[in-house]
Amino acid sequence: MKRRTLLSLAPLALGSPGAWAQAYPAKPIRLLVPFPAGGATDLFARAVSQRLGDKLGQPLVVENRPGAGGALGSDLAAKAPADGYTLLLTTSSTHSIGPSVSTRLPYDPVRDFTPIVHLGDAPSIMLVPNSSPARTVAEWIALAKAKPGQLNYASSGIGTIVQLTAELFKSQAGVFVVHIPYKGTALAIPDLASGKLDVLFDSLPTGLPHVRDGRLRALGVTSAKRTPLAPELPAIAEVLPGFESNTWFGLYGPRGLPPDVVSRVNQAANEVLAEPDLKARLAKLGIDTAGGTPAQFARMVAQDAAKWKRIVVERKITTE
């Protein structure tokens, strides 16, 4: 009888996957953000982490680990124990673009991570100086075609999504525009406003205020369709069919994260992303909430990475 009792208790002592995942999380979860505090990704992480922690019953403690364009923090997450207590909030920079512009990443974006959920998307905005003769996307393309090599665009640096968005635009529009890299788009805004620059594809949350205060003119947004974040602006895709560029935000775990833990976090994240007040809060940051399954997230990242790799190869872009 004693032997049978011990045998019946053995699975509980060892912890079956279902029982273990049901107890998860039993302590605070570290949420690595591979970008500096105060930036768009950090603000997004803090907005989502608070609600997600409430839903999971344990706090998500945001830990900023910036460096190497997000590679440092991402690598730290990849090498963390696959127990669900270290998660990574990242963007297209580390998992779609980075692998294409650099061969020196210390991690593999597919092999070394477990996708959990697509959290949101932030489109960019096409900005021109008020002195520009172009008032629509079509007019700007016509202007660039009439002056090949005479117009320029600014970016936040080589290999950034700002540059790649402009190069995607150039590729689809069939125009030749000179690249002028800056150390951040904030440094390019004064030159754009003064007319020294001809166009900038800035993130919606940082670019739109300059339009609304009359400093710059917006021609369109880079989302596939018009966005409720700026409903007055047309999508560039209305002129260039299929054009789309978004900075996506997603949640990953290290490779080998238990499926039950992935399911638990995914379900909680989807519930949080559906909350109207969080949607409204993120909209003020220029972000559309997403959601969905881990498989859908993985497919989206794969498609996004393939698109940017094609542009990187075509335009011979590298950070090395």
mmCIF file of N, CA, C and O in Angstrom, residues 7-67:
data_model
loop_
_atom_site.group_PDB
_atom_site.id
_atom_site.type_symbol
_atom_site.label_atom_id
_atom_site.label_comp_id
_atom_site.label_asym_id
_atom_site.label_seq_id
_atom_site.Cartn_x
_atom_site.Cartn_y
_atom_site.Cartn_z
ATOM 1 N N LEU A 7 4.265 5.672 -5.498
ATOM 2 C CA LEU A 7 4.280 5.685 -6.963
ATOM 3 C C LEU A 7 3.254 6.670 -7.514
ATOM 4 O O LEU A 7 3.485 7.341 -8.513
ATOM 5 N N SER A 8 2.096 6.742 -6.853
ATOM 6 C CA SER A 8 1.060 7.651 -7.332
ATOM 7 C C SER A 8 1.443 9.110 -7.133
ATOM 8 O O SER A 8 0.991 9.995 -7.851
ATOM 9 N N LEU A 9 2.301 9.375 -6.142
ATOM 10 C CA LEU A 9 2.719 10.743 -5.869
ATOM 11 C C LEU A 9 3.930 11.164 -6.688
ATOM 12 O O LEU A 9 4.237 12.347 -6.798
ATOM 13 N N ALA A 10 4.615 10.169 -7.286
ATOM 14 C CA ALA A 10 5.849 10.460 -8.007
ATOM 15 C C ALA A 10 5.688 11.490 -9.108
ATOM 16 O O ALA A 10 6.486 12.424 -9.236
ATOM 17 N N PRO A 11 4.626 11.399 -9.968
ATOM 18 C CA PRO A 11 4.483 12.404 -11.023
ATOM 19 C C PRO A 11 4.332 13.818 -10.480
ATOM 20 O O PRO A 11 4.808 14.771 -11.076
ATOM 21 N N LEU A 12 3.654 13.946 -9.307
ATOM 22 C CA LEU A 12 3.482 15.264 -8.725
ATOM 23 C C LEU A 12 4.807 15.802 -8.209
ATOM 24 O O LEU A 12 5.106 16.988 -8.308
ATOM 25 N N ALA A 13 5.618 14.915 -7.654
ATOM 26 C CA ALA A 13 6.914 15.331 -7.135
ATOM 27 C C ALA A 13 7.825 15.786 -8.260
ATOM 28 O O ALA A 13 8.543 16.778 -8.165
ATOM 29 N N LEU A 14 7.793 15.054 -9.369
ATOM 30 C CA LEU A 14 8.642 15.405 -10.504
ATOM 31 C C LEU A 14 8.087 16.616 -11.240
ATOM 32 O O LEU A 14 8.823 17.416 -11.784
ATOM 33 N N GLY A 15 6.754 16.707 -11.249
ATOM 34 C CA GLY A 15 6.104 17.830 -11.924
ATOM 35 C C GLY A 15 5.849 17.530 -13.381
ATOM 36 O O GLY A 15 6.744 17.584 -14.204
ATOM 37 N N SER A 16 4.607 17.142 -13.706
ATOM 38 C CA SER A 16 4.254 16.932 -15.108
ATOM 39 C C SER A 16 4.204 18.278 -15.802
ATOM 40 O O SER A 16 4.029 19.313 -15.160
ATOM 41 N N PRO A 17 4.380 18.315 -17.150
ATOM 42 C CA PRO A 17 4.357 19.594 -17.856
ATOM 43 C C PRO A 17 3.097 20.400 -17.578
ATOM 44 O O PRO A 17 3.157 21.602 -17.376
ATOM 45 N N GLY A 18 1.941 19.719 -17.552
ATOM 46 C CA GLY A 18 0.695 20.436 -17.319
ATOM 47 C C GLY A 18 0.627 21.046 -15.940
ATOM 48 O O GLY A 18 0.235 22.192 -15.764
ATOM 49 N N ALA A 19 1.041 20.280 -14.934
ATOM 50 C CA ALA A 19 1.000 20.774 -13.559
ATOM 51 C C ALA A 19 1.983 21.915 -13.369
ATOM 52 O O ALA A 19 1.686 22.928 -12.730
ATOM 53 N N TRP A 20 3.170 21.779 -13.999
ATOM 54 C CA TRP A 20 4.185 22.809 -13.849
ATOM 55 C C TRP A 20 3.742 24.112 -14.499
ATOM 56 O O TRP A 20 3.851 25.185 -13.944
ATOM 57 N N ALA A 21 3.187 23.995 -15.716
ATOM 58 C CA ALA A 21 2.757 25.184 -16.427
ATOM 59 C C ALA A 21 1.582 25.859 -15.732
ATOM 60 O O ALA A 21 1.441 27.067 -15.785
ATOM 61 N N GLN A 22 0.737 25.054 -15.067
ATOM 62 C CA GLN A 22 -0.409 25.625 -14.362
ATOM 63 C C GLN A 22 0.068 26.509 -13.222
ATOM 64 O O GLN A 22 -0.549 27.509 -12.888
ATOM 65 N N ALA A 23 1.213 26.141 -12.606
ATOM 66 C CA ALA A 23 1.759 26.922 -11.511
ATOM 67 C C ALA A 23 2.531 28.137 -12.013
ATOM 68 O O ALA A 23 2.840 29.037 -11.241
ATOM 69 N N TYR A 24 2.838 28.161 -13.296
ATOM 70 C CA TYR A 24 3.606 29.262 -13.866
ATOM 71 C C TYR A 24 2.706 30.477 -14.072
ATOM 72 O O TYR A 24 1.566 30.322 -14.533
ATOM 73 N N PRO A 25 3.169 31.662 -13.733
ATOM 74 C CA PRO A 25 4.458 31.959 -13.123
ATOM 75 C C PRO A 25 4.372 31.996 -11.605
ATOM 76 O O PRO A 25 3.389 32.485 -11.053
ATOM 77 N N ALA A 26 5.397 31.507 -10.965
ATOM 78 C CA ALA A 26 5.422 31.461 -9.508
ATOM 79 C C ALA A 26 6.305 32.557 -8.922
ATOM 80 O O ALA A 26 6.445 32.661 -7.704
ATOM 81 N N LYS A 27 6.908 33.370 -9.782
ATOM 82 C CA LYS A 27 7.774 34.463 -9.336
ATOM 83 C C LYS A 27 7.817 35.522 -10.432
ATOM 84 O O LYS A 27 7.337 35.280 -11.554
ATOM 85 N N PRO A 28 8.363 36.695 -10.159
ATOM 86 C CA PRO A 28 8.434 37.749 -11.178
ATOM 87 C C PRO A 28 9.180 37.307 -12.433
ATOM 88 O O PRO A 28 10.089 36.467 -12.376
ATOM 89 N N ILE A 29 8.777 37.873 -13.568
ATOM 90 C CA ILE A 29 9.360 37.541 -14.864
ATOM 91 C C ILE A 29 10.217 38.713 -15.334
ATOM 92 O O ILE A 29 9.792 39.878 -15.274
ATOM 93 N N ARG A 30 11.412 38.400 -15.788
ATOM 94 C CA ARG A 30 12.303 39.436 -16.329
ATOM 95 C C ARG A 30 11.966 39.655 -17.802
ATOM 96 O O ARG A 30 11.975 38.718 -18.593
ATOM 97 N N LEU A 31 11.658 40.908 -18.163
ATOM 98 C CA LEU A 31 11.378 41.251 -19.551
ATOM 99 C C LEU A 31 12.540 42.077 -20.079
ATOM 100 O O LEU A 31 12.693 43.253 -19.750
ATOM 101 N N LEU A 32 13.368 41.464 -20.901
ATOM 102 C CA LEU A 32 14.512 42.161 -21.474
ATOM 103 C C LEU A 32 14.065 43.045 -22.632
ATOM 104 O O LEU A 32 13.334 42.608 -23.520
ATOM 105 N N VAL A 33 14.514 44.287 -22.622
ATOM 106 C CA VAL A 33 14.270 45.230 -23.710
ATOM 107 C C VAL A 33 15.638 45.632 -24.242
ATOM 108 O O VAL A 33 16.395 46.308 -23.533
ATOM 109 N N PRO A 34 15.983 45.232 -25.461
ATOM 110 C CA PRO A 34 17.343 45.464 -25.950
ATOM 111 C C PRO A 34 17.598 46.860 -26.505
ATOM 112 O O PRO A 34 18.450 47.045 -27.375
ATOM 113 N N PHE A 35 16.864 47.842 -25.996
ATOM 114 C CA PHE A 35 17.010 49.229 -26.427
ATOM 115 C C PHE A 35 16.986 50.142 -25.207
ATOM 116 O O PHE A 35 16.528 49.740 -24.127
ATOM 117 N N PRO A 36 17.454 51.384 -25.338
ATOM 118 C CA PRO A 36 17.580 52.269 -24.171
ATOM 119 C C PRO A 36 16.241 52.632 -23.535
ATOM 120 O O PRO A 36 15.193 52.613 -24.181
ATOM 121 N N ALA A 37 16.313 52.978 -22.261
ATOM 122 C CA ALA A 37 15.139 53.460 -21.545
ATOM 123 C C ALA A 37 14.692 54.787 -22.140
ATOM 124 O O ALA A 37 15.503 55.605 -22.566
ATOM 125 N N GLY A 38 13.380 54.986 -22.186
ATOM 126 C CA GLY A 38 12.825 56.235 -22.679
ATOM 127 C C GLY A 38 12.497 56.251 -24.149
ATOM 128 O O GLY A 38 11.807 57.158 -24.616
ATOM 129 N N GLY A 39 12.987 55.262 -24.913
ATOM 130 C CA GLY A 39 12.687 55.189 -26.335
ATOM 131 C C GLY A 39 11.324 54.578 -26.582
ATOM 132 O O GLY A 39 10.625 54.142 -25.651
ATOM 133 N N ALA A 40 10.941 54.504 -27.854
ATOM 134 C CA ALA A 40 9.613 53.999 -28.204
ATOM 135 C C ALA A 40 9.422 52.557 -27.763
ATOM 136 O O ALA A 40 8.356 52.191 -27.243
ATOM 137 N N THR A 41 10.455 51.718 -27.952
ATOM 138 C CA THR A 41 10.325 50.309 -27.566
ATOM 139 C C THR A 41 10.194 50.172 -26.061
ATOM 140 O O THR A 41 9.413 49.352 -25.556
ATOM 141 N N ASP A 42 10.945 50.979 -25.324
ATOM 142 C CA ASP A 42 10.871 50.941 -23.865
ATOM 143 C C ASP A 42 9.501 51.385 -23.372
ATOM 144 O O ASP A 42 8.904 50.749 -22.485
ATOM 145 N N LEU A 43 8.973 52.460 -23.942
ATOM 146 C CA LEU A 43 7.647 52.948 -23.538
ATOM 147 C C LEU A 43 6.577 51.901 -23.834
ATOM 148 O O LEU A 43 5.666 51.677 -23.032
ATOM 149 N N PHE A 44 6.718 51.260 -24.991
ATOM 150 C CA PHE A 44 5.783 50.203 -25.352
ATOM 151 C C PHE A 44 5.880 49.049 -24.359
ATOM 152 O O PHE A 44 4.864 48.518 -23.895
ATOM 153 N N ALA A 45 7.114 48.648 -24.043
ATOM 154 C CA ALA A 45 7.327 47.533 -23.122
ATOM 155 C C ALA A 45 6.697 47.794 -21.763
ATOM 156 O O ALA A 45 6.061 46.907 -21.174
ATOM 157 N N ARG A 46 6.828 48.997 -21.273
ATOM 158 C CA ARG A 46 6.305 49.316 -19.938
ATOM 159 C C ARG A 46 4.777 49.385 -19.937
ATOM 160 O O ARG A 46 4.134 49.004 -18.959
ATOM 161 N N ALA A 47 4.216 49.850 -21.037
ATOM 162 C CA ALA A 47 2.756 49.889 -21.123
ATOM 163 C C ALA A 47 2.164 48.487 -21.142
ATOM 164 O O ALA A 47 1.169 48.197 -20.455
ATOM 165 N N VAL A 48 2.783 47.585 -21.911
ATOM 166 C CA VAL A 48 2.263 46.223 -22.040
ATOM 167 C C VAL A 48 2.608 45.372 -20.821
ATOM 168 O O VAL A 48 1.792 44.576 -20.355
ATOM 169 N N SER A 49 3.822 45.546 -20.291
ATOM 170 C CA SER A 49 4.278 44.673 -19.205
ATOM 171 C C SER A 49 3.424 44.808 -17.955
ATOM 172 O O SER A 49 3.158 43.818 -17.260
ATOM 173 N N GLN A 50 2.976 46.012 -17.660
ATOM 174 C CA GLN A 50 2.154 46.211 -16.468
ATOM 175 C C GLN A 50 0.846 45.425 -16.574
ATOM 176 O O GLN A 50 0.452 44.714 -15.635
ATOM 177 N N ARG A 51 0.195 45.517 -17.733
ATOM 178 C CA ARG A 51 -1.075 44.804 -17.919
ATOM 179 C C ARG A 51 -0.849 43.296 -17.995
ATOM 180 O O ARG A 51 -1.647 42.519 -17.470
ATOM 181 N N LEU A 52 0.221 42.900 -18.665
ATOM 182 C CA LEU A 52 0.493 41.475 -18.805
ATOM 183 C C LEU A 52 0.830 40.855 -17.454
ATOM 184 O O LEU A 52 0.407 39.738 -17.146
ATOM 185 N N GLY A 53 1.562 41.599 -16.630
ATOM 186 C CA GLY A 53 1.868 41.116 -15.292
ATOM 187 C C GLY A 53 0.613 40.932 -14.453
ATOM 188 O O GLY A 53 0.466 39.945 -13.727
ATOM 189 N N ASP A 54 -0.316 41.878 -14.560
ATOM 190 C CA ASP A 54 -1.581 41.758 -13.831
ATOM 191 C C ASP A 54 -2.344 40.509 -14.281
ATOM 192 O O ASP A 54 -2.932 39.795 -13.470
ATOM 193 N N LYS A 55 -2.315 40.261 -15.590
ATOM 194 C CA LYS A 55 -3.047 39.122 -16.134
ATOM 195 C C LYS A 55 -2.419 37.794 -15.711
ATOM 196 O O LYS A 55 -3.123 36.822 -15.424
ATOM 197 N N LEU A 56 -1.078 37.753 -15.652
ATOM 198 C CA LEU A 56 -0.375 36.520 -15.296
ATOM 199 C C LEU A 56 -0.288 36.302 -13.777
ATOM 200 O O LEU A 56 -0.004 35.198 -13.329
ATOM 201 N N GLY A 57 -0.499 37.352 -13.013
ATOM 202 C CA GLY A 57 -0.437 37.217 -11.564
ATOM 203 C C GLY A 57 0.955 37.393 -10.985
ATOM 204 O O GLY A 57 1.165 37.172 -9.792
ATOM 205 N N GLN A 58 1.899 37.808 -11.817
ATOM 206 C CA GLN A 58 3.257 38.100 -11.367
ATOM 207 C C GLN A 58 3.773 39.292 -12.161
ATOM 208 O O GLN A 58 3.473 39.431 -13.350
ATOM 209 N N PRO A 59 4.552 40.166 -11.519
ATOM 210 C CA PRO A 59 5.040 41.340 -12.255
ATOM 211 C C PRO A 59 6.060 40.975 -13.326
ATOM 212 O O PRO A 59 6.833 40.026 -13.174
ATOM 213 N N LEU A 60 6.020 41.727 -14.431
ATOM 214 C CA LEU A 60 7.061 41.652 -15.444
ATOM 215 C C LEU A 60 8.006 42.820 -15.193
ATOM 216 O O LEU A 60 7.608 43.984 -15.299
ATOM 217 N N VAL A 61 9.221 42.521 -14.848
ATOM 218 C CA VAL A 61 10.204 43.539 -14.497
ATOM 219 C C VAL A 61 11.014 43.894 -15.743
ATOM 220 O O VAL A 61 11.767 43.075 -16.263
ATOM 221 N N VAL A 62 10.833 45.115 -16.239
ATOM 222 C CA VAL A 62 11.528 45.545 -17.449
ATOM 223 C C VAL A 62 12.998 45.799 -17.139
ATOM 224 O O VAL A 62 13.331 46.509 -16.190
ATOM 225 N N GLU A 63 13.857 45.211 -17.946
ATOM 226 C CA GLU A 63 15.303 45.378 -17.794
ATOM 227 C C GLU A 63 15.877 45.805 -19.147
ATOM 228 O O GLU A 63 15.886 45.026 -20.096
ATOM 229 N N ASN A 64 16.331 47.046 -19.225
ATOM 230 C CA ASN A 64 16.906 47.551 -20.477
ATOM 231 C C ASN A 64 18.338 47.068 -20.635
ATOM 232 O O ASN A 64 19.162 47.271 -19.747
ATOM 233 N N ARG A 65 18.613 46.432 -21.763
ATOM 234 C CA ARG A 65 19.962 45.971 -22.084
ATOM 235 C C ARG A 65 20.317 46.425 -23.503
ATOM 236 O O ARG A 65 20.379 45.629 -24.425
ATOM 237 N N PRO A 66 20.532 47.747 -23.693
ATOM 238 C CA PRO A 66 20.831 48.249 -25.028
ATOM 239 C C PRO A 66 22.258 47.924 -25.450
ATOM 240 O O PRO A 66 23.105 47.568 -24.620
ATOM 241 N N GLY A 67 22.508 48.082 -26.736
ATOM 242 C CA GLY A 67 23.850 47.882 -27.263
ATOM 243 C C GLY A 67 23.835 47.118 -28.563
ATOM 244 O O GLY A 67 23.022 46.215 -28.748
#
